[in-house]
Amino acid sequence: MSRFREQVVIVTGAGSGIGQATATAFAAEGGAVIIADIDAARANAVAGDIRADGGRAEAVHVDVANSDSVTAMTERAVATFGPVDVLVNNAATADGNDILHVDEQQWDRNQQIVLKSVYLCCRQVLPSMLERGRGAIVNVASVNALGAYSVMPYSAAKAGVVNLTQNMAARYSRHGVRINAVCPGTVRTPIFDPLLERDPKLFENVAQLYPAGRIGEPADIAGPILFLASADAAWITGHALVVDGGLSCGNLPFIEAASAAMD
Ligand SMILES: NC(=O)c1ccc[n+]([C@@H]2O[C@H](COP(=O)([O-])OP(=O)(O)OC[C@H]3O[C@@H](n4cnc5c(N)ncnc54)[C@H](O)[C@@H]3O)[C@@H](O)[C@H]2O)c1
């Protein structure tokens, strides 16, 4: 498939995990991809791998929480490949859990990197998309946006991402720009490295709560992101697509407890 031939794609946080898999998949389908990340070395490595495979990619250093940096990223994308057709707001960190143990800096950092970043990046690319009457934005939210799954400051910010997605879609879709989100469950990426150091069995333990019987891999999320960005999703906008191996479709411990009394 080459659904993104001649299209310019920015993927933030593309130096690692879901962003890396997504950027690589866009390039494999003909997209010219900006590998935007705060980790310049990782961004360079991913862009180098894509080019080595015959794809088009340019590494750009960005801090998505910083307005000037986001402006510079967008200008560089346009100067390198042309006007942006697809923006994937994927970069994020997750830190802090229970609000009684989260300090104000942690709270603010989560809101800036997870939520403010989406505002900053969208306001940079939207004017040109609206002028050209075409474009797609996919925001990487989380199942954490939809209910209680711990990491409170991050989850609250992700809920904001879903709402911003809906509001932007309602406002701009009639002008040819579709805006959607994906809500992944647990995906095996380096974002969990600090937690795995403390609990090496984390993935194994949470996998048992997934109806699909496993946690996700980055490619499980890249596919749905490409779908939402593609013409295959031409009549889908303002949607938050849950991609979570069934985690949020029911409460497995509840079902088991209730079933024990019935069976
Ligand atoms: N892994 C999961 O289980 C999971 C679940 C739901 C949602 N998500 C979301 O998926 C997205 C990707 O996460 P991942 O799991 O691939 O994590 P990851 O840590 O592997 O990748 C995140 C990337 O974002 C970059 N980044 C961090 N802060 C940045 C900043 N200020 N500016 C630019 N780049 C920055 C990092 O350098 C890194 O390369 C995030 O939005 C995350 O919240 C992940």
mmCIF file of N, CA, C and O in Angstrom, residues 12-98:
data_model
loop_
_atom_site.group_PDB
_atom_site.id
_atom_site.type_symbol
_atom_site.label_atom_id
_atom_site.label_comp_id
_atom_site.label_asym_id
_atom_site.label_seq_id
_atom_site.Cartn_x
_atom_site.Cartn_y
_atom_site.Cartn_z
ATOM 1 N N THR A 12 5.425 13.540 16.153
ATOM 2 C CA THR A 12 6.208 13.978 17.321
ATOM 3 C C THR A 12 6.487 12.766 18.210
ATOM 4 O O THR A 12 5.724 11.798 18.227
ATOM 5 N N GLY A 13 7.608 12.828 18.909
ATOM 6 C CA GLY A 13 8.005 11.688 19.743
ATOM 7 C C GLY A 13 8.325 10.463 18.897
ATOM 8 O O GLY A 13 8.127 9.329 19.329
ATOM 9 N N ALA A 14 8.837 10.702 17.685
ATOM 10 C CA ALA A 14 9.063 9.593 16.748
ATOM 11 C C ALA A 14 10.393 8.894 16.973
ATOM 12 O O ALA A 14 10.752 7.977 16.238
ATOM 13 N N GLY A 15 11.112 9.309 18.004
ATOM 14 C CA GLY A 15 12.410 8.677 18.275
ATOM 15 C C GLY A 15 12.291 7.340 18.978
ATOM 16 O O GLY A 15 13.297 6.637 19.147
ATOM 17 N N SER A 16 11.100 6.961 19.392
ATOM 18 C CA SER A 16 10.964 5.779 20.246
ATOM 19 C C SER A 16 9.554 5.213 20.152
ATOM 20 O O SER A 16 8.624 5.900 19.706
ATOM 21 N N GLY A 17 9.392 3.975 20.558
ATOM 22 C CA GLY A 17 8.090 3.361 20.814
ATOM 23 C C GLY A 17 7.048 3.520 19.715
ATOM 24 O O GLY A 17 7.314 3.238 18.536
ATOM 25 N N ILE A 18 5.867 3.961 20.112
ATOM 26 C CA ILE A 18 4.732 4.087 19.183
ATOM 27 C C ILE A 18 5.058 5.076 18.062
ATOM 28 O O ILE A 18 4.731 4.847 16.896
ATOM 29 N N GLY A 19 5.703 6.188 18.403
ATOM 30 C CA GLY A 19 6.039 7.198 17.395
ATOM 31 C C GLY A 19 6.992 6.652 16.349
ATOM 32 O O GLY A 19 6.818 6.899 15.143
ATOM 33 N N GLN A 20 7.978 5.902 16.799
ATOM 34 C CA GLN A 20 8.950 5.310 15.862
ATOM 35 C C GLN A 20 8.238 4.345 14.905
ATOM 36 O O GLN A 20 8.435 4.402 13.687
ATOM 37 N N ALA A 21 7.407 3.467 15.464
ATOM 38 C CA ALA A 21 6.689 2.496 14.623
ATOM 39 C C ALA A 21 5.767 3.215 13.641
ATOM 40 O O ALA A 21 5.642 2.819 12.476
ATOM 41 N N THR A 22 5.135 4.286 14.109
ATOM 42 C CA THR A 22 4.194 5.036 13.267
ATOM 43 C C THR A 22 4.924 5.756 12.140
ATOM 44 O O THR A 22 4.514 5.705 10.972
ATOM 45 N N ALA A 23 6.015 6.435 12.477
ATOM 46 C CA ALA A 23 6.792 7.163 11.462
ATOM 47 C C ALA A 23 7.329 6.186 10.415
ATOM 48 O O ALA A 23 7.282 6.469 9.201
ATOM 49 N N THR A 24 7.804 5.044 10.869
ATOM 50 C CA THR A 24 8.360 4.042 9.947
ATOM 51 C C THR A 24 7.265 3.520 9.013
ATOM 52 O O THR A 24 7.487 3.320 7.814
ATOM 53 N N ALA A 25 6.053 3.325 9.573
ATOM 54 C CA ALA A 25 4.935 2.829 8.756
ATOM 55 C C ALA A 25 4.493 3.881 7.721
ATOM 56 O O ALA A 25 4.197 3.538 6.573
ATOM 57 N N PHE A 26 4.464 5.154 8.126
ATOM 58 C CA PHE A 26 4.113 6.216 7.159
ATOM 59 C C PHE A 26 5.136 6.234 6.009
ATOM 60 O O PHE A 26 4.765 6.354 4.841
ATOM 61 N N ALA A 27 6.416 6.146 6.372
ATOM 62 C CA ALA A 27 7.469 6.192 5.342
ATOM 63 C C ALA A 27 7.345 4.998 4.400
ATOM 64 O O ALA A 27 7.526 5.131 3.185
ATOM 65 N N ALA A 28 6.992 3.836 4.964
ATOM 66 C CA ALA A 28 6.851 2.632 4.135
ATOM 67 C C ALA A 28 5.691 2.767 3.154
ATOM 68 O O ALA A 28 5.650 2.088 2.130
ATOM 69 N N GLU A 29 4.750 3.675 3.457
ATOM 70 C CA GLU A 29 3.609 3.904 2.555
ATOM 71 C C GLU A 29 3.783 5.202 1.761
ATOM 72 O O GLU A 29 2.812 5.836 1.348
ATOM 73 N N GLY A 30 5.017 5.634 1.598
ATOM 74 C CA GLY A 30 5.305 6.732 0.678
ATOM 75 C C GLY A 30 5.357 8.115 1.280
ATOM 76 O O GLY A 30 5.648 9.086 0.585
ATOM 77 N N GLY A 31 5.063 8.266 2.574
ATOM 78 C CA GLY A 31 5.084 9.583 3.206
ATOM 79 C C GLY A 31 6.498 10.126 3.373
ATOM 80 O O GLY A 31 7.443 9.358 3.541
ATOM 81 N N ALA A 32 6.627 11.449 3.308
ATOM 82 C CA ALA A 32 7.882 12.123 3.662
ATOM 83 C C ALA A 32 7.713 12.546 5.117
ATOM 84 O O ALA A 32 6.843 13.368 5.426
ATOM 85 N N VAL A 33 8.526 11.968 6.013
ATOM 86 C CA VAL A 33 8.206 12.025 7.433
ATOM 87 C C VAL A 33 9.224 12.849 8.223
ATOM 88 O O VAL A 33 10.436 12.651 8.107
ATOM 89 N N ILE A 34 8.699 13.781 9.024
ATOM 90 C CA ILE A 34 9.522 14.527 9.973
ATOM 91 C C ILE A 34 9.555 13.740 11.279
ATOM 92 O O ILE A 34 8.523 13.503 11.904
ATOM 93 N N ILE A 35 10.752 13.313 11.653
ATOM 94 C CA ILE A 35 10.955 12.543 12.887
ATOM 95 C C ILE A 35 11.291 13.564 13.969
ATOM 96 O O ILE A 35 12.442 13.978 14.131
ATOM 97 N N ALA A 36 10.255 14.005 14.684
ATOM 98 C CA ALA A 36 10.426 15.101 15.645
ATOM 99 C C ALA A 36 10.523 14.545 17.058
ATOM 100 O O ALA A 36 9.637 13.810 17.497
ATOM 101 N N ASP A 37 11.594 14.909 17.748
ATOM 102 C CA ASP A 37 11.755 14.375 19.114
ATOM 103 C C ASP A 37 12.689 15.278 19.906
ATOM 104 O O ASP A 37 13.551 15.951 19.348
ATOM 105 N N ILE A 38 12.506 15.270 21.214
ATOM 106 C CA ILE A 38 13.399 16.032 22.090
ATOM 107 C C ILE A 38 14.752 15.333 22.213
ATOM 108 O O ILE A 38 15.754 15.955 22.550
ATOM 109 N N ASP A 39 14.782 14.043 21.907
ATOM 110 C CA ASP A 39 16.021 13.258 21.919
ATOM 111 C C ASP A 39 16.567 13.237 20.489
ATOM 112 O O ASP A 39 16.153 12.422 19.653
ATOM 113 N N ALA A 40 17.501 14.168 20.224
ATOM 114 C CA ALA A 40 17.989 14.343 18.847
ATOM 115 C C ALA A 40 18.701 13.097 18.339
ATOM 116 O O ALA A 40 18.577 12.736 17.162
ATOM 117 N N ALA A 41 19.422 12.426 19.212
ATOM 118 C CA ALA A 41 20.171 11.230 18.788
ATOM 119 C C ALA A 41 19.208 10.137 18.331
ATOM 120 O O ALA A 41 19.411 9.491 17.294
ATOM 121 N N ARG A 42 18.128 9.935 19.093
ATOM 122 C CA ARG A 42 17.136 8.914 18.731
ATOM 123 C C ARG A 42 16.439 9.307 17.417
ATOM 124 O O ARG A 42 16.203 8.469 16.553
ATOM 125 N N ALA A 43 16.107 10.597 17.293
ATOM 126 C CA ALA A 43 15.440 11.048 16.062
ATOM 127 C C ALA A 43 16.338 10.809 14.853
ATOM 128 O O ALA A 43 15.885 10.317 13.811
ATOM 129 N N ASN A 44 17.622 11.122 15.009
ATOM 130 C CA ASN A 44 18.569 10.899 13.902
ATOM 131 C C ASN A 44 18.656 9.426 13.539
ATOM 132 O O ASN A 44 18.712 9.066 12.360
ATOM 133 N N ALA A 45 18.677 8.578 14.562
ATOM 134 C CA ALA A 45 18.802 7.131 14.315
ATOM 135 C C ALA A 45 17.574 6.614 13.545
ATOM 136 O O ALA A 45 17.713 5.858 12.578
ATOM 137 N N VAL A 46 16.380 7.050 13.961
ATOM 138 C CA VAL A 46 15.156 6.574 13.292
ATOM 139 C C VAL A 46 15.109 7.094 11.849
ATOM 140 O O VAL A 46 14.810 6.341 10.914
ATOM 141 N N ALA A 47 15.435 8.383 11.658
ATOM 142 C CA ALA A 47 15.441 8.943 10.294
ATOM 143 C C ALA A 47 16.464 8.214 9.426
ATOM 144 O O ALA A 47 16.194 7.906 8.255
ATOM 145 N N GLY A 48 17.615 7.897 10.007
ATOM 146 C CA GLY A 48 18.665 7.171 9.266
ATOM 147 C C GLY A 48 18.176 5.794 8.845
ATOM 148 O O GLY A 48 18.398 5.360 7.703
ATOM 149 N N ASP A 49 17.485 5.095 9.745
ATOM 150 C CA ASP A 49 16.959 3.752 9.424
ATOM 151 C C ASP A 49 15.946 3.826 8.282
ATOM 152 O O ASP A 49 15.937 2.983 7.379
ATOM 153 N N ILE A 50 15.080 4.847 8.325
ATOM 154 C CA ILE A 50 14.058 4.977 7.278
ATOM 155 C C ILE A 50 14.728 5.250 5.930
ATOM 156 O O ILE A 50 14.388 4.640 4.911
ATOM 157 N N ARG A 51 15.711 6.152 5.935
ATOM 158 C CA ARG A 51 16.405 6.471 4.674
ATOM 159 C C ARG A 51 17.155 5.246 4.148
ATOM 160 O O ARG A 51 17.173 4.991 2.941
ATOM 161 N N ALA A 52 17.746 4.477 5.074
ATOM 162 C CA ALA A 52 18.481 3.271 4.658
ATOM 163 C C ALA A 52 17.545 2.276 3.981
ATOM 164 O O ALA A 52 17.974 1.496 3.121
ATOM 165 N N ASP A 53 16.262 2.316 4.353
ATOM 166 C CA ASP A 53 15.270 1.420 3.733
ATOM 167 C C ASP A 53 14.639 2.051 2.490
ATOM 168 O O ASP A 53 13.631 1.559 1.976
ATOM 169 N N GLY A 54 15.162 3.206 2.062
ATOM 170 C CA GLY A 54 14.674 3.830 0.832
ATOM 171 C C GLY A 54 13.561 4.844 1.062
ATOM 172 O O GLY A 54 12.981 5.360 0.108
ATOM 173 N N GLY A 55 13.234 5.140 2.322
ATOM 174 C CA GLY A 55 12.161 6.086 2.625
ATOM 175 C C GLY A 55 12.666 7.509 2.734
ATOM 176 O O GLY A 55 13.871 7.770 2.668
ATOM 177 N N ARG A 56 11.722 8.437 2.896
ATOM 178 C CA ARG A 56 12.065 9.858 3.049
ATOM 179 C C ARG A 56 11.804 10.271 4.486
ATOM 180 O O ARG A 56 10.667 10.167 4.974
ATOM 181 N N ALA A 57 12.845 10.763 5.161
ATOM 182 C CA ALA A 57 12.686 11.172 6.564
ATOM 183 C C ALA A 57 13.736 12.210 6.913
ATOM 184 O O ALA A 57 14.848 12.191 6.386
ATOM 185 N N GLU A 58 13.341 13.126 7.796
ATOM 186 C CA GLU A 58 14.252 14.156 8.287
ATOM 187 C C GLU A 58 14.078 14.245 9.800
ATOM 188 O O GLU A 58 12.942 14.349 10.292
ATOM 189 N N ALA A 59 15.185 14.189 10.525
ATOM 190 C CA ALA A 59 15.118 14.309 11.982
ATOM 191 C C ALA A 59 15.079 15.780 12.373
ATOM 192 O O ALA A 59 15.823 16.594 11.821
ATOM 193 N N VAL A 60 14.194 16.123 13.301
ATOM 194 C CA VAL A 60 14.111 17.499 13.794
ATOM 195 C C VAL A 60 14.030 17.479 15.315
ATOM 196 O O VAL A 60 13.196 16.764 15.879
ATOM 197 N N HIS A 61 14.910 18.252 15.931
ATOM 198 C CA HIS A 61 14.843 18.363 17.387
ATOM 199 C C HIS A 61 13.705 19.285 17.773
ATOM 200 O O HIS A 61 13.575 20.380 17.225
ATOM 201 N N VAL A 62 12.846 18.837 18.705
ATOM 202 C CA VAL A 62 11.741 19.700 19.162
ATOM 203 C C VAL A 62 11.430 19.408 20.622
ATOM 204 O O VAL A 62 11.559 18.276 21.082
ATOM 205 N N ASP A 63 11.024 20.466 21.326
ATOM 206 C CA ASP A 63 10.381 20.288 22.623
ATOM 207 C C ASP A 63 8.925 20.686 22.403
ATOM 208 O O ASP A 63 8.615 21.876 22.244
ATOM 209 N N VAL A 64 8.032 19.708 22.386
ATOM 210 C CA VAL A 64 6.639 19.991 22.019
ATOM 211 C C VAL A 64 5.913 20.871 23.026
ATOM 212 O O VAL A 64 4.826 21.374 22.740
ATOM 213 N N ALA A 65 6.518 21.065 24.190
ATOM 214 C CA ALA A 65 5.889 21.932 25.201
ATOM 215 C C ALA A 65 6.337 23.381 25.064
ATOM 216 O O ALA A 65 5.894 24.245 25.826
ATOM 217 N N ASN A 66 7.206 23.642 24.079
ATOM 218 C CA ASN A 66 7.772 24.982 23.917
ATOM 219 C C ASN A 66 7.320 25.583 22.585
ATOM 220 O O ASN A 66 7.599 25.041 21.517
ATOM 221 N N SER A 67 6.641 26.715 22.682
ATOM 222 C CA SER A 67 6.041 27.324 21.503
ATOM 223 C C SER A 67 7.064 27.632 20.397
ATOM 224 O O SER A 67 6.846 27.305 19.219
ATOM 225 N N ASP A 68 8.188 28.249 20.764
ATOM 226 C CA ASP A 68 9.195 28.610 19.752
ATOM 227 C C ASP A 68 9.747 27.364 19.069
ATOM 228 O O ASP A 68 9.997 27.344 17.858
ATOM 229 N N SER A 69 9.956 26.333 19.872
ATOM 230 C CA SER A 69 10.510 25.095 19.343
ATOM 231 C C SER A 69 9.527 24.440 18.363
ATOM 232 O O SER A 69 9.924 23.920 17.307
ATOM 233 N N VAL A 70 8.240 24.471 18.692
ATOM 234 C CA VAL A 70 7.219 23.895 17.805
ATOM 235 C C VAL A 70 7.128 24.700 16.504
ATOM 236 O O VAL A 70 7.010 24.132 15.413
ATOM 237 N N THR A 71 7.232 26.015 16.615
ATOM 238 C CA THR A 71 7.229 26.854 15.404
ATOM 239 C C THR A 71 8.415 26.489 14.508
ATOM 240 O O THR A 71 8.252 26.308 13.295
ATOM 241 N N ALA A 72 9.585 26.350 15.125
ATOM 242 C CA ALA A 72 10.791 26.008 14.349
ATOM 243 C C ALA A 72 10.628 24.637 13.685
ATOM 244 O O ALA A 72 11.028 24.439 12.524
ATOM 245 N N MET A 73 10.025 23.676 14.401
ATOM 246 C CA MET A 73 9.809 22.330 13.832
ATOM 247 C C MET A 73 8.933 22.408 12.582
ATOM 248 O O MET A 73 9.239 21.808 11.544
ATOM 249 N N THR A 74 7.854 23.178 12.682
ATOM 250 C CA THR A 74 6.915 23.254 11.558
ATOM 251 C C THR A 74 7.573 23.954 10.370
ATOM 252 O O THR A 74 7.424 23.524 9.221
ATOM 253 N N GLU A 75 8.305 25.031 10.662
ATOM 254 C CA GLU A 75 8.989 25.745 9.566
ATOM 255 C C GLU A 75 9.993 24.828 8.872
ATOM 256 O O GLU A 75 10.113 24.828 7.649
ATOM 257 N N ARG A 76 10.697 24.044 9.668
ATOM 258 C CA ARG A 76 11.680 23.119 9.096
ATOM 259 C C ARG A 76 10.986 22.058 8.244
ATOM 260 O O ARG A 76 11.470 21.685 7.166
ATOM 261 N N ALA A 77 9.835 21.572 8.706
ATOM 262 C CA ALA A 77 9.086 20.559 7.937
ATOM 263 C C ALA A 77 8.690 21.123 6.576
ATOM 264 O O ALA A 77 8.885 20.482 5.535
ATOM 265 N N VAL A 78 8.152 22.346 6.587
ATOM 266 C CA VAL A 78 7.683 22.963 5.338
ATOM 267 C C VAL A 78 8.869 23.228 4.405
ATOM 268 O O VAL A 78 8.807 22.968 3.197
ATOM 269 N N ALA A 79 9.973 23.722 4.992
ATOM 270 C CA ALA A 79 11.151 24.026 4.167
ATOM 271 C C ALA A 79 11.747 22.749 3.567
ATOM 272 O O ALA A 79 12.265 22.755 2.444
ATOM 273 N N THR A 80 11.673 21.656 4.286
ATOM 274 C CA THR A 80 12.305 20.407 3.827
ATOM 275 C C THR A 80 11.428 19.666 2.823
ATOM 276 O O THR A 80 11.895 19.244 1.760
ATOM 277 N N PHE A 81 10.155 19.484 3.158
ATOM 278 C CA PHE A 81 9.289 18.618 2.337
ATOM 279 C C PHE A 81 8.079 19.339 1.739
ATOM 280 O O PHE A 81 7.429 18.813 0.842
ATOM 281 N N GLY A 82 7.695 20.507 2.295
ATOM 282 C CA GLY A 82 6.494 21.203 1.811
ATOM 283 C C GLY A 82 5.410 21.235 2.875
ATOM 284 O O GLY A 82 5.623 20.802 4.006
ATOM 285 N N PRO A 83 4.205 21.764 2.513
ATOM 286 C CA PRO A 83 3.121 21.905 3.493
ATOM 287 C C PRO A 83 2.747 20.563 4.132
ATOM 288 O O PRO A 83 2.780 19.524 3.482
ATOM 289 N N VAL A 84 2.359 20.645 5.390
ATOM 290 C CA VAL A 84 2.108 19.431 6.177
ATOM 291 C C VAL A 84 0.709 18.887 5.885
ATOM 292 O O VAL A 84 -0.289 19.609 5.990
ATOM 293 N N ASP A 85 0.638 17.598 5.526
ATOM 294 C CA ASP A 85 -0.650 16.938 5.271
ATOM 295 C C ASP A 85 -1.163 16.202 6.497
ATOM 296 O O ASP A 85 -2.374 16.097 6.690
ATOM 297 N N VAL A 86 -0.232 15.649 7.278
ATOM 298 C CA VAL A 86 -0.624 14.830 8.430
ATOM 299 C C VAL A 86 0.228 15.223 9.631
ATOM 300 O O VAL A 86 1.456 15.324 9.529
ATOM 301 N N LEU A 87 -0.443 15.435 10.757
ATOM 302 C CA LEU A 87 0.262 15.672 12.022
ATOM 303 C C LEU A 87 -0.161 14.581 13.004
ATOM 304 O O LEU A 87 -1.361 14.390 13.233
ATOM 305 N N VAL A 88 0.823 13.897 13.574
ATOM 306 C CA VAL A 88 0.531 12.930 14.639
ATOM 307 C C VAL A 88 1.133 13.477 15.924
ATOM 308 O O VAL A 88 2.359 13.556 16.066
ATOM 309 N N ASN A 89 0.249 13.897 16.846
ATOM 310 C CA ASN A 89 0.706 14.398 18.150
ATOM 311 C C ASN A 89 0.883 13.203 19.075
ATOM 312 O O ASN A 89 -0.081 12.713 19.668
ATOM 313 N N ASN A 90 2.128 12.739 19.162
ATOM 314 C CA ASN A 90 2.392 11.487 19.881
ATOM 315 C C ASN A 90 3.326 11.667 21.076
ATOM 316 O O ASN A 90 3.252 10.911 22.033
ATOM 317 N N ALA A 91 4.182 12.690 21.045
ATOM 318 C CA ALA A 91 5.192 12.828 22.110
ATOM 319 C C ALA A 91 4.524 12.987 23.470
ATOM 320 O O ALA A 91 3.521 13.693 23.599
ATOM 321 N N ALA A 92 5.076 12.331 24.458
ATOM 322 C CA ALA A 92 4.572 12.512 25.832
ATOM 323 C C ALA A 92 5.531 11.864 26.816
ATOM 324 O O ALA A 92 6.363 11.035 26.438
ATOM 325 N N THR A 93 5.401 12.262 28.037
ATOM 326 C CA THR A 93 6.018 11.553 29.154
ATOM 327 C C THR A 93 4.883 11.287 30.140
ATOM 328 O O THR A 93 3.810 11.886 30.029
ATOM 329 N N ALA A 94 5.105 10.396 31.076
ATOM 330 C CA ALA A 94 4.091 10.149 32.114
ATOM 331 C C ALA A 94 4.822 10.091 33.437
ATOM 332 O O ALA A 94 5.717 9.272 33.606
ATOM 333 N N ASP A 95 4.483 11.010 34.317
ATOM 334 C CA ASP A 95 5.157 10.935 35.610
ATOM 335 C C ASP A 95 4.252 11.436 36.725
ATOM 336 O O ASP A 95 3.470 12.375 36.540
ATOM 337 N N GLY A 96 4.310 10.756 37.851
ATOM 338 C CA GLY A 96 3.410 11.081 38.965
ATOM 339 C C GLY A 96 2.200 10.164 38.934
ATOM 340 O O GLY A 96 1.772 9.726 37.874
ATOM 341 N N ASN A 97 1.652 9.873 40.123
ATOM 342 C CA ASN A 97 0.523 8.949 40.184
ATOM 343 C C ASN A 97 -0.626 9.564 40.973
ATOM 344 O O ASN A 97 -1.426 10.326 40.427
ATOM 345 N N ASP A 98 -0.689 9.305 42.263
ATOM 346 C CA ASP A 98 -1.773 9.793 43.125
ATOM 347 C C ASP A 98 -1.588 11.288 43.409
ATOM 348 O O ASP A 98 -0.498 11.715 43.802
#
